[in-house]
Short mmCIF file of C-alpha atoms in Angstrom, two decimals:
data_model
loop_
_atom_site.label_atom_id
_atom_site.label_comp_id
_atom_site.label_asym_id
_atom_site.label_seq_id
_atom_site.Cartn_x
_atom_site.Cartn_y
_atom_site.Cartn_z
CA MET A 292 -26.51 8.65 8.62
CA GLN A 293 -22.95 10.26 8.71
CA GLU A 294 -21.36 13.02 6.96
CA ASP A 295 -19.04 11.22 4.67
CA PHE A 296 -22.84 9.97 2.72
CA LEU A 297 -23.15 13.84 2.63
CA HIS A 298 -19.53 14.63 1.23
CA TYR A 299 -20.69 11.71 -1.30
CA ILE A 300 -24.01 13.73 -2.45
CA TRP A 301 -22.56 16.82 -2.80
CA LYS A 302 -19.58 15.83 -4.63
CA PHE A 303 -20.79 13.49 -6.81
CA LYS A 304 -24.21 16.13 -7.34
CA LYS A 305 -26.71 12.98 -6.19
CA PHE A 306 -29.28 14.87 -5.67
CA GLN A 307 -31.77 17.47 -7.87
CA THR A 308 -29.27 20.34 -9.01
CA GLN A 309 -32.55 21.98 -10.83
CA SER A 310 -34.44 24.57 -8.69
CA LEU A 311 -32.34 24.37 -5.40
CA LYS A 312 -33.24 26.96 -2.79
CA THR A 313 -31.67 28.35 0.54
CA GLU A 314 -33.84 27.90 3.55
CA ALA A 315 -34.18 31.66 3.02
CA ASN A 316 -35.65 30.77 -0.42
CA GLN A 317 -33.06 31.83 -2.77
CA ALA A 318 -32.25 30.33 -5.68
CA ILE A 319 -29.26 28.25 -6.60
CA THR A 320 -27.12 27.42 -9.03
CA ILE A 321 -24.06 24.99 -8.92
CA THR A 322 -21.00 25.84 -11.05
CA SER A 323 -18.46 23.84 -9.16
CA VAL A 324 -19.00 21.71 -6.34
CA GLY A 325 -15.27 22.68 -5.10
CA GLN A 326 -12.44 20.53 -4.16
CA HIS A 327 -12.60 17.95 -1.49
CA ASN A 328 -10.47 18.74 1.63
CA PHE A 329 -9.28 15.45 3.38
CA ASN A 330 -7.80 17.22 5.88
CA SER A 331 -8.83 20.04 8.54
CA GLY A 332 -10.71 23.23 7.42
CA PRO A 333 -13.80 23.25 5.02
CA ASP A 334 -15.48 20.11 3.24
CA PHE A 335 -15.08 21.50 -0.10
CA PHE A 336 -12.91 23.99 -1.05
CA ASN A 337 -13.33 26.65 -4.24
CA ALA A 338 -17.19 26.08 -5.05
CA LYS A 339 -18.73 28.19 -7.47
CA LEU A 340 -22.31 28.92 -6.74
CA THR A 341 -24.61 31.51 -7.57
CA ILE A 342 -27.09 32.54 -4.55
CA GLY A 343 -29.57 34.79 -5.68
CA GLU A 344 -28.38 37.20 -7.98
CA GLN A 345 -24.90 36.95 -6.44
CA LEU A 346 -22.12 34.77 -8.02
CA TRP A 347 -19.85 33.72 -5.23
CA ALA A 348 -16.41 31.49 -4.80
CA GLY A 349 -15.46 30.34 -1.29
CA ASN A 350 -16.07 27.09 0.90
CA VAL A 351 -18.60 24.59 1.41
CA GLU A 352 -19.21 23.24 4.82
CA ILE A 353 -21.39 19.77 5.12
CA HIS A 354 -23.11 18.62 8.40
CA ILE A 355 -26.01 16.50 9.26
CA LYS A 356 -27.56 19.42 11.46
CA SER A 357 -26.93 23.00 11.26
CA SER A 358 -25.75 23.05 15.04
CA ASP A 359 -23.51 20.63 14.37
CA TRP A 360 -21.44 23.84 13.54
CA TYR A 361 -21.20 25.39 16.86
CA LEU A 362 -20.60 21.67 18.21
CA HIS A 363 -17.27 21.26 16.17
CA ASN A 364 -16.55 25.33 17.59
CA HIS A 365 -16.09 26.58 13.27
CA GLU A 366 -17.75 29.94 15.12
CA GLN A 367 -13.85 30.57 16.67
CA ASP A 368 -11.91 29.28 13.42
CA PRO A 369 -10.86 31.45 11.12
CA ALA A 370 -10.53 28.93 8.35
CA TYR A 371 -14.53 28.49 8.04
CA ASP A 372 -14.68 32.41 7.43
CA GLY A 373 -14.71 31.79 3.43
CA VAL A 374 -17.70 29.59 3.89
CA ILE A 375 -20.49 30.38 1.47
CA LEU A 376 -22.59 27.60 1.87
CA HIS A 377 -23.86 25.54 4.53
CA VAL A 378 -24.83 21.79 3.47
CA VAL A 379 -27.06 19.65 6.01
CA TRP A 380 -29.50 16.99 6.17
CA GLU A 381 -31.60 18.42 8.80
CA HIS A 382 -31.79 22.50 9.40
CA ASP A 383 -32.16 23.25 13.64
CA THR A 384 -30.64 26.83 14.28
CA GLU A 385 -29.21 29.78 11.81
CA ILE A 386 -25.47 30.38 11.57
CA PHE A 387 -23.48 33.49 11.44
CA ARG A 388 -20.65 35.16 9.97
CA LYS A 389 -18.75 37.34 11.58
CA ASP A 390 -20.51 40.28 10.34
CA ASN A 391 -24.08 39.05 11.47
CA THR A 392 -25.11 38.21 8.40
CA PRO A 393 -26.61 34.57 7.93
CA ILE A 394 -24.99 31.66 6.06
CA PRO A 395 -26.92 30.59 3.06
CA THR A 396 -28.03 26.67 3.98
CA LEU A 397 -29.25 24.27 1.60
CA VAL A 398 -31.00 21.52 3.14
CA LEU A 399 -30.06 18.24 1.04
CA ARG A 400 -32.63 16.09 2.06
CA ASP A 401 -35.46 17.73 0.14
CA TYR A 402 -33.28 17.16 -2.51
CA ILE A 403 -32.43 13.44 -2.97
CA ASP A 404 -34.13 9.96 -4.42
CA PHE A 405 -34.76 8.34 -1.16
CA THR A 406 -34.28 5.25 -3.04
CA LEU A 407 -30.41 6.23 -2.81
CA LEU A 408 -30.61 6.76 0.66
CA ASN A 409 -32.46 3.29 1.36
CA ASN A 410 -29.55 1.85 -0.66
CA TYR A 411 -27.34 3.09 1.54
CA LYS A 412 -28.86 1.84 5.11
CA LYS A 413 -29.13 -1.08 3.26
CA LEU A 414 -25.38 -1.06 2.45
CA PHE A 415 -24.25 0.10 5.93
CA ALA A 416 -27.34 -2.50 7.65
CA LYS A 417 -25.36 -5.00 8.07
CA GLN A 418 -24.10 -6.62 11.21
CA ASN A 419 -21.14 -9.34 12.00
CA THR A 420 -20.34 -9.68 8.52
CA TRP A 421 -17.08 -9.81 6.70
CA ILE A 422 -17.63 -7.28 4.18
CA ASN A 423 -20.59 -4.82 3.59
CA CYS A 424 -21.45 -5.94 0.67
CA GLU A 425 -20.66 -9.41 0.52
CA ASN A 426 -24.45 -10.46 -0.56
CA ASP A 427 -24.32 -8.48 -3.39
CA PHE A 428 -20.60 -8.17 -4.18
CA ALA A 429 -20.83 -11.20 -7.08
CA ASN A 430 -23.03 -9.41 -8.94
CA THR A 431 -21.02 -6.11 -9.15
CA ASP A 432 -20.74 -5.63 -13.07
CA ASP A 433 -17.55 -7.28 -14.44
CA PHE A 434 -16.67 -3.85 -16.27
CA VAL A 435 -16.99 -2.01 -13.16
CA LEU A 436 -14.57 -4.54 -11.01
CA THR A 437 -11.93 -4.92 -13.86
CA ASN A 438 -11.56 -1.13 -13.72
CA TRP A 439 -11.77 -0.38 -10.09
CA LEU A 440 -9.03 -3.73 -9.69
CA GLU A 441 -6.62 -1.68 -11.63
CA ARG A 442 -7.02 1.64 -10.10
CA LEU A 443 -6.52 0.00 -6.88
CA TYR A 444 -3.34 -2.21 -8.33
CA PHE A 445 -1.86 1.21 -8.63
CA GLU A 446 -2.67 2.68 -5.31
CA ARG A 447 -1.15 -0.47 -3.90
CA LEU A 448 1.91 0.72 -5.85
CA GLU A 449 1.69 3.97 -4.69
CA ARG A 450 1.33 2.85 -0.73
CA LYS A 451 4.54 0.80 -1.11
CA ALA A 452 6.30 3.03 -3.03
CA GLY A 453 6.09 5.73 -0.15
CA ALA A 454 8.15 2.81 1.98
CA ILE A 455 10.67 2.75 -0.75
CA GLU A 456 11.23 6.74 -0.97
CA LEU A 457 11.94 6.82 2.79
CA LEU A 458 14.54 4.09 2.08
CA LEU A 459 16.06 6.07 -0.93
CA GLN A 460 16.46 9.00 1.76
CA GLU A 461 18.02 6.95 4.33
CA SER A 462 20.18 5.63 1.52
CA LYS A 463 21.25 8.82 -0.08
CA ASN A 464 19.65 8.30 -3.14
CA ASP A 465 21.66 4.96 -3.99
CA TRP A 466 19.06 3.26 -5.65
CA GLU A 467 21.44 -0.32 -5.61
CA ALA A 468 21.46 -0.01 -1.57
CA VAL A 469 17.72 0.64 -1.74
CA LEU A 470 17.05 -2.85 -3.72
CA PHE A 471 19.79 -4.64 -1.60
CA LYS A 472 17.39 -3.61 1.54
CA MET A 473 13.79 -4.42 0.06
CA LEU A 474 15.67 -7.76 -1.04
CA ALA A 475 16.97 -8.81 2.17
CA LYS A 476 13.61 -7.86 3.90
CA ASN A 477 11.86 -10.22 1.53
CA PHE A 478 14.47 -12.76 1.33
CA GLY A 479 13.68 -13.10 5.28
CA LEU A 480 9.83 -13.30 4.23
CA LYS A 481 7.38 -12.42 7.42
CA VAL A 482 8.87 -14.53 10.05
CA ASN A 483 12.69 -12.93 9.40
CA GLY A 484 11.63 -10.08 7.48
CA ASP A 485 12.76 -6.93 10.05
CA ALA A 486 15.86 -9.06 11.00
CA PHE A 487 17.08 -9.40 7.53
CA LEU A 488 16.08 -5.70 6.74
CA SER A 489 18.23 -4.77 10.37
CA LEU A 490 20.96 -6.84 8.74
CA ALA A 491 20.92 -4.70 5.50
CA GLN A 492 20.41 -1.18 7.42
CA SER A 493 23.10 -2.57 9.82
CA VAL A 494 25.90 -2.68 6.92
CA ASP A 495 26.80 0.71 4.36
CA PHE A 496 25.67 -0.83 0.90
CA SER A 497 29.43 0.43 -0.02
CA VAL A 498 30.65 -2.64 2.26
CA VAL A 499 28.61 -5.02 0.23
CA ARG A 500 29.91 -3.92 -3.27
CA LYS A 501 33.38 -4.06 -2.15
CA SER A 502 32.70 -7.55 -1.14
CA GLN A 503 30.35 -8.78 -3.68
CA SER A 504 33.46 -10.25 -6.24
CA ASN A 505 34.22 -12.96 -3.52
CA LEU A 506 31.26 -15.19 -2.32
CA GLN A 507 33.08 -16.06 0.63
CA SER A 508 33.95 -12.52 1.91
CA LEU A 509 29.82 -11.77 1.19
CA GLU A 510 28.12 -14.57 2.80
CA ALA A 511 30.94 -14.42 5.92
CA LEU A 512 29.72 -10.56 6.00
CA LEU A 513 25.73 -11.37 6.25
CA PHE A 514 26.29 -14.46 8.68
CA GLY A 515 28.18 -12.73 10.52
CA GLN A 516 26.13 -9.56 10.56
CA ALA A 517 23.22 -11.81 11.42
CA ASN A 518 25.07 -13.53 14.63
CA LEU A 519 25.38 -16.88 13.19
CA LEU A 520 28.90 -16.81 13.51
CA SER A 521 29.36 -16.73 16.98
CA GLU A 522 29.10 -20.07 17.97
CA SER A 523 32.06 -22.71 17.86
CA VAL A 524 31.60 -24.90 14.79
CA GLU A 525 34.03 -27.36 14.04
CA ASP A 526 33.58 -27.48 10.21
CA ALA A 527 36.07 -26.13 7.42
CA TYR A 528 33.70 -23.77 6.28
CA PHE A 529 32.33 -22.36 9.35
CA ILE A 530 35.73 -21.90 10.56
CA SER A 531 36.87 -19.85 7.46
CA LEU A 532 33.46 -17.72 7.36
CA SER A 533 34.26 -16.85 11.04
CA LYS A 534 38.18 -15.70 10.02
CA GLU A 535 36.97 -14.19 7.18
CA TYR A 536 34.24 -12.07 9.09
CA SER A 537 36.56 -10.81 11.94
CA PHE A 538 38.99 -9.15 9.33
CA LEU A 539 35.87 -7.63 7.78
CA LYS A 540 34.82 -6.47 11.03
CA GLN A 541 37.79 -4.78 12.07
CA LYS A 542 38.20 -3.45 8.40
CA PHE A 543 34.59 -1.73 8.21
CA GLN A 544 34.37 -1.44 11.70
CA LEU A 545 30.98 -3.04 11.83
CA LYS A 546 28.55 -3.76 14.48
CA GLU A 547 25.92 -6.10 14.59
CA ASN A 548 24.23 -5.25 17.73
CA GLN A 549 21.45 -3.43 16.78
CA VAL A 550 20.65 -6.45 13.95
CA LEU A 551 17.49 -8.55 15.56
CA PRO A 552 17.50 -11.94 16.51
CA LEU A 553 16.89 -14.70 13.79
CA GLN A 554 13.91 -17.19 13.92
CA PHE A 555 14.45 -21.01 12.93
CA PHE A 556 10.86 -21.86 14.55
CA ARG A 557 7.72 -22.91 12.56
CA LEU A 558 9.64 -22.30 9.61
CA ARG A 559 10.06 -24.98 6.68
CA PRO A 560 14.22 -25.92 6.24
CA PRO A 561 14.26 -24.21 2.47
CA ASN A 562 12.68 -21.20 4.38
CA PHE A 563 15.93 -21.24 7.07
CA PRO A 564 17.39 -18.07 7.49
CA THR A 565 20.59 -20.08 6.99
CA ILE A 566 19.54 -21.13 3.12
CA ARG A 567 18.02 -17.31 2.42
CA LEU A 568 21.30 -15.34 3.60
CA SER A 569 23.17 -18.08 1.18
CA GLN A 570 20.91 -17.35 -1.95
CA LEU A 571 20.82 -13.95 -1.52
CA ALA A 572 24.71 -13.58 -1.29
CA ASN A 573 25.18 -15.82 -4.56
CA LEU A 574 22.74 -13.30 -5.78
CA TYR A 575 24.92 -10.52 -5.84
CA HIS A 576 27.66 -12.42 -6.20
CA GLU A 577 26.75 -13.66 -9.49
CA HIS A 578 24.86 -10.07 -10.40
CA GLN A 579 27.43 -7.05 -10.07
CA ASN A 580 24.73 -3.93 -11.08
CA LEU A 581 21.47 -6.02 -10.10
CA PHE A 582 19.24 -2.52 -9.78
CA SER A 583 19.86 -1.44 -13.66
CA LYS A 584 19.32 -5.18 -14.85
CA VAL A 585 16.06 -5.17 -12.84
CA ILE A 586 15.17 -1.63 -14.26
CA GLU A 587 15.82 -3.08 -18.03
CA ILE A 588 14.35 -6.11 -17.63
CA ASP A 589 10.63 -6.10 -18.73
CA LYS A 590 9.63 -10.04 -19.43
CA LEU A 591 8.21 -12.34 -16.30
CA GLU A 592 10.57 -14.87 -17.73
CA ASP A 593 13.87 -13.22 -18.01
CA PHE A 594 13.21 -12.23 -13.93
CA TYR A 595 13.13 -15.68 -13.44
CA LYS A 596 16.24 -15.93 -15.41
CA LEU A 597 17.75 -13.55 -13.59
CA PHE A 598 16.83 -15.22 -9.94
CA ASN A 599 17.45 -18.29 -10.97
CA VAL A 600 20.35 -18.66 -8.37
CA SER A 601 21.58 -21.78 -5.67
CA THR A 602 23.10 -21.68 -2.27
CA SER A 603 26.75 -22.32 -2.03
CA GLU A 604 28.37 -25.67 -1.78
CA PHE A 605 28.04 -25.95 1.77
CA TRP A 606 24.53 -25.44 1.79
CA LYS A 607 23.72 -28.09 -0.34
CA THR A 608 24.25 -30.50 2.27
CA HIS A 609 23.08 -28.93 5.12
CA TYR A 610 20.20 -26.21 6.45
CA THR A 611 22.17 -25.35 9.61
CA PHE A 612 25.92 -24.96 10.44
CA GLN A 613 25.78 -27.57 13.22
CA LYS A 614 23.77 -30.86 11.31
CA SER A 615 24.12 -32.32 7.68
CA SER A 616 21.41 -33.32 5.71
CA LYS A 617 20.34 -35.10 2.33
CA PRO A 618 21.86 -33.51 -0.46
CA SER A 619 19.62 -30.92 -2.17
CA THR A 620 20.11 -28.48 -4.85
CA LYS A 621 18.26 -25.12 -3.02
CA VAL A 622 17.17 -22.89 -6.07
CA ILE A 623 15.14 -19.93 -5.57
CA THR A 624 11.93 -21.29 -6.71
CA LYS A 625 9.78 -19.44 -9.14
CA ALA A 626 7.28 -19.18 -6.54
CA PHE A 627 9.72 -17.43 -4.23
CA THR A 628 10.80 -15.10 -7.26
CA ASP A 629 6.85 -14.37 -7.83
CA LEU A 630 7.33 -12.95 -4.34
CA LEU A 631 10.22 -10.68 -4.71
CA LEU A 632 8.40 -9.47 -8.07
CA ILE A 633 5.05 -8.51 -6.29
CA ASN A 634 6.35 -7.04 -2.99
CA THR A 635 9.97 -5.87 -4.23
CA ILE A 636 11.12 -5.42 -8.10
CA LEU A 637 7.60 -4.25 -9.25
CA PRO A 638 6.95 -1.74 -6.77
CA LEU A 639 10.53 -0.25 -7.00
CA LYS A 640 10.31 0.06 -10.74
CA PHE A 641 7.27 1.98 -10.26
CA CYS A 642 8.93 4.37 -7.75
CA TYR A 643 11.88 4.40 -9.98
CA ALA A 644 9.79 5.52 -12.86
CA LYS A 645 7.80 8.20 -10.66
CA GLN A 646 11.12 9.75 -9.14
CA LYS A 647 12.74 9.65 -12.97
CA GLY A 648 9.60 11.67 -14.23
CA GLN A 649 8.80 8.49 -16.08
CA ASP A 650 5.12 7.09 -17.81
CA ILE A 651 4.60 4.25 -15.82
CA ASP A 652 5.69 1.03 -17.66
CA GLY A 653 2.61 -1.06 -19.24
CA SER A 654 4.96 -4.03 -18.44
CA ILE A 655 4.59 -3.36 -14.67
CA LEU A 656 1.05 -4.39 -15.12
CA LYS A 657 1.34 -7.04 -17.35
CA ILE A 658 3.94 -8.93 -15.42
CA ALA A 659 1.60 -8.63 -12.44
CA SER A 660 -0.72 -9.96 -14.89
CA GLU A 661 1.05 -13.00 -15.69
CA ILE A 662 2.08 -13.82 -12.04
CA ASN A 663 0.00 -16.70 -10.17
CA SER A 664 -2.46 -15.41 -7.39
CA GLU A 665 -1.39 -14.90 -4.20
CA LYS A 666 -3.07 -17.20 -1.70
CA ASN A 667 -4.13 -16.26 1.79
CA SER A 668 -7.16 -15.34 3.88
CA ILE A 669 -8.17 -12.45 2.22
CA ILE A 670 -8.21 -13.94 -1.30
CA ASP A 671 -9.92 -17.23 -0.69
CA ALA A 672 -12.80 -15.21 1.18
CA PHE A 673 -13.05 -12.86 -1.92
CA ASN A 674 -13.20 -16.06 -4.22
CA LYS A 675 -15.73 -17.30 -2.12
CA LEU A 676 -17.95 -14.38 -2.87
CA LYS A 677 -16.94 -14.25 -6.58
CA LYS A 678 -14.29 -16.28 -8.18
CA MET A 679 -11.61 -14.10 -9.52
CA SER A 680 -8.47 -13.61 -8.07
CA LYS A 681 -6.38 -15.81 -10.98
CA SER A 682 -3.31 -13.44 -10.89
CA ALA A 683 -1.11 -11.42 -9.11
CA PHE A 684 -2.31 -8.30 -9.88
CA GLN A 685 -5.66 -8.98 -9.20
CA SER A 686 -4.95 -10.68 -5.84
CA GLN A 687 -2.51 -7.88 -4.68
CA SER A 688 -5.50 -5.18 -5.91
CA LEU A 689 -8.42 -7.25 -3.50
CA ILE A 690 -5.67 -7.06 -0.94
CA GLN A 691 -5.99 -3.29 -1.23
CA LEU A 692 -9.44 -3.19 -1.32
CA LYS A 693 -10.13 -4.86 1.58
CA THR A 694 -7.58 -3.45 3.93
CA GLU A 695 -7.95 0.43 2.44
CA TYR A 696 -11.91 0.19 1.76
CA CYS A 697 -13.70 -2.42 3.48
CA ASP A 698 -11.89 -2.73 6.88
CA LYS A 699 -12.72 0.75 6.80
CA ASN A 700 -15.95 1.30 5.79
CA LYS A 701 -14.85 3.65 3.00
CA CYS A 702 -17.84 1.99 0.71
CA LEU A 703 -18.74 5.56 -0.22
CA GLN A 704 -14.84 5.48 -2.53
CA CYS A 705 -15.23 2.53 -3.53
CA ALA A 706 -16.53 1.80 -7.25
CA VAL A 707 -18.41 -1.45 -5.82
CA GLY A 708 -20.04 0.49 -3.20
CA ASN A 709 -21.26 3.17 -5.68
CA SER A 710 -22.66 1.25 -8.20
CA LEU A 711 -24.87 -0.73 -4.84
CA LEU A 712 -25.78 2.88 -4.30
CA ILE A 713 -26.93 4.08 -7.46
CA LYS A 714 -28.73 0.42 -8.92
#
């Protein structure tokens, strides 16, 4: 038995609310259970109750045993002076206010349907399972699951919006700069994401703006800051980049010592940082006001057109500066664009609308629903339980479900867990 379960019972009134009585045999009428408090202090704020013939407004504290009040030292904490009802599973001692009057106590176990308790024990009794409800997940009502996944998707956007807001503060509310940093991180993928982000943060975006119109200048900026121009290579393209970077470094007082080292190991050649940096440079060279275009576009196909850029000419026959390769046009693929949309563009559009006090555009959910589902161990495992993830909207929702609910045993706050408790 966990206090979270008692919170759930109280919050959603999963108990017999008629003929309630305190341990002192006073009648209780609930007008409001109060507001659930997830921080320090009493568990529910601003409850409204009639106890006996007296109407009370105040806080409710919940424990497994009454004596937990003293175990948690609440008698020494002024935050608990406003508690009007102590809700417990087992009443083993009286609790008193500072004026020596007892705090009324409600014993919940006397008023619940034990089917609910048995379902709770069954849900949390699993050992060595991937998720607590894996044997029952497939039987979850489709309507319940669909609505829950939509809420989870926007929860995930909210979480990502938090990281964007931090970048916005760093960038002094320059949305173009934030977009550049986020795109840089995602162009680096998992292996080089942090390194690419450190590169983007090492240069004031005003320098990128001033270099955009000249592709070679922009490439020199990115490759130079990434410490890819420090070696000696006998190639005209490399030499010209090195000269240009030396000029930029002196002109803008650039420093690259804080940029994390790039990794090539275990990457497929199309994902080499050299290729991704050239594509990023070409993207910003072709689109001078990329942020405004990202905000305006509301169709998936238009995003595919926007990101349909390649590398500069040199990289069509190279993956590294040192060695030539078979000619190939290294265009940003739709699959890679999907990743950019999932991890950068849609969260950014969501955060921008939120910051501006605008209604959340339905196109965000529509685009996410049109992008193919991600493929990873979490999605594979959910699909084995119930074949369901067909779009990025669903895969992102399921990742949120696993990481923020299943892994943290928050079944009582999950629509799936709730449906299993009350069945």
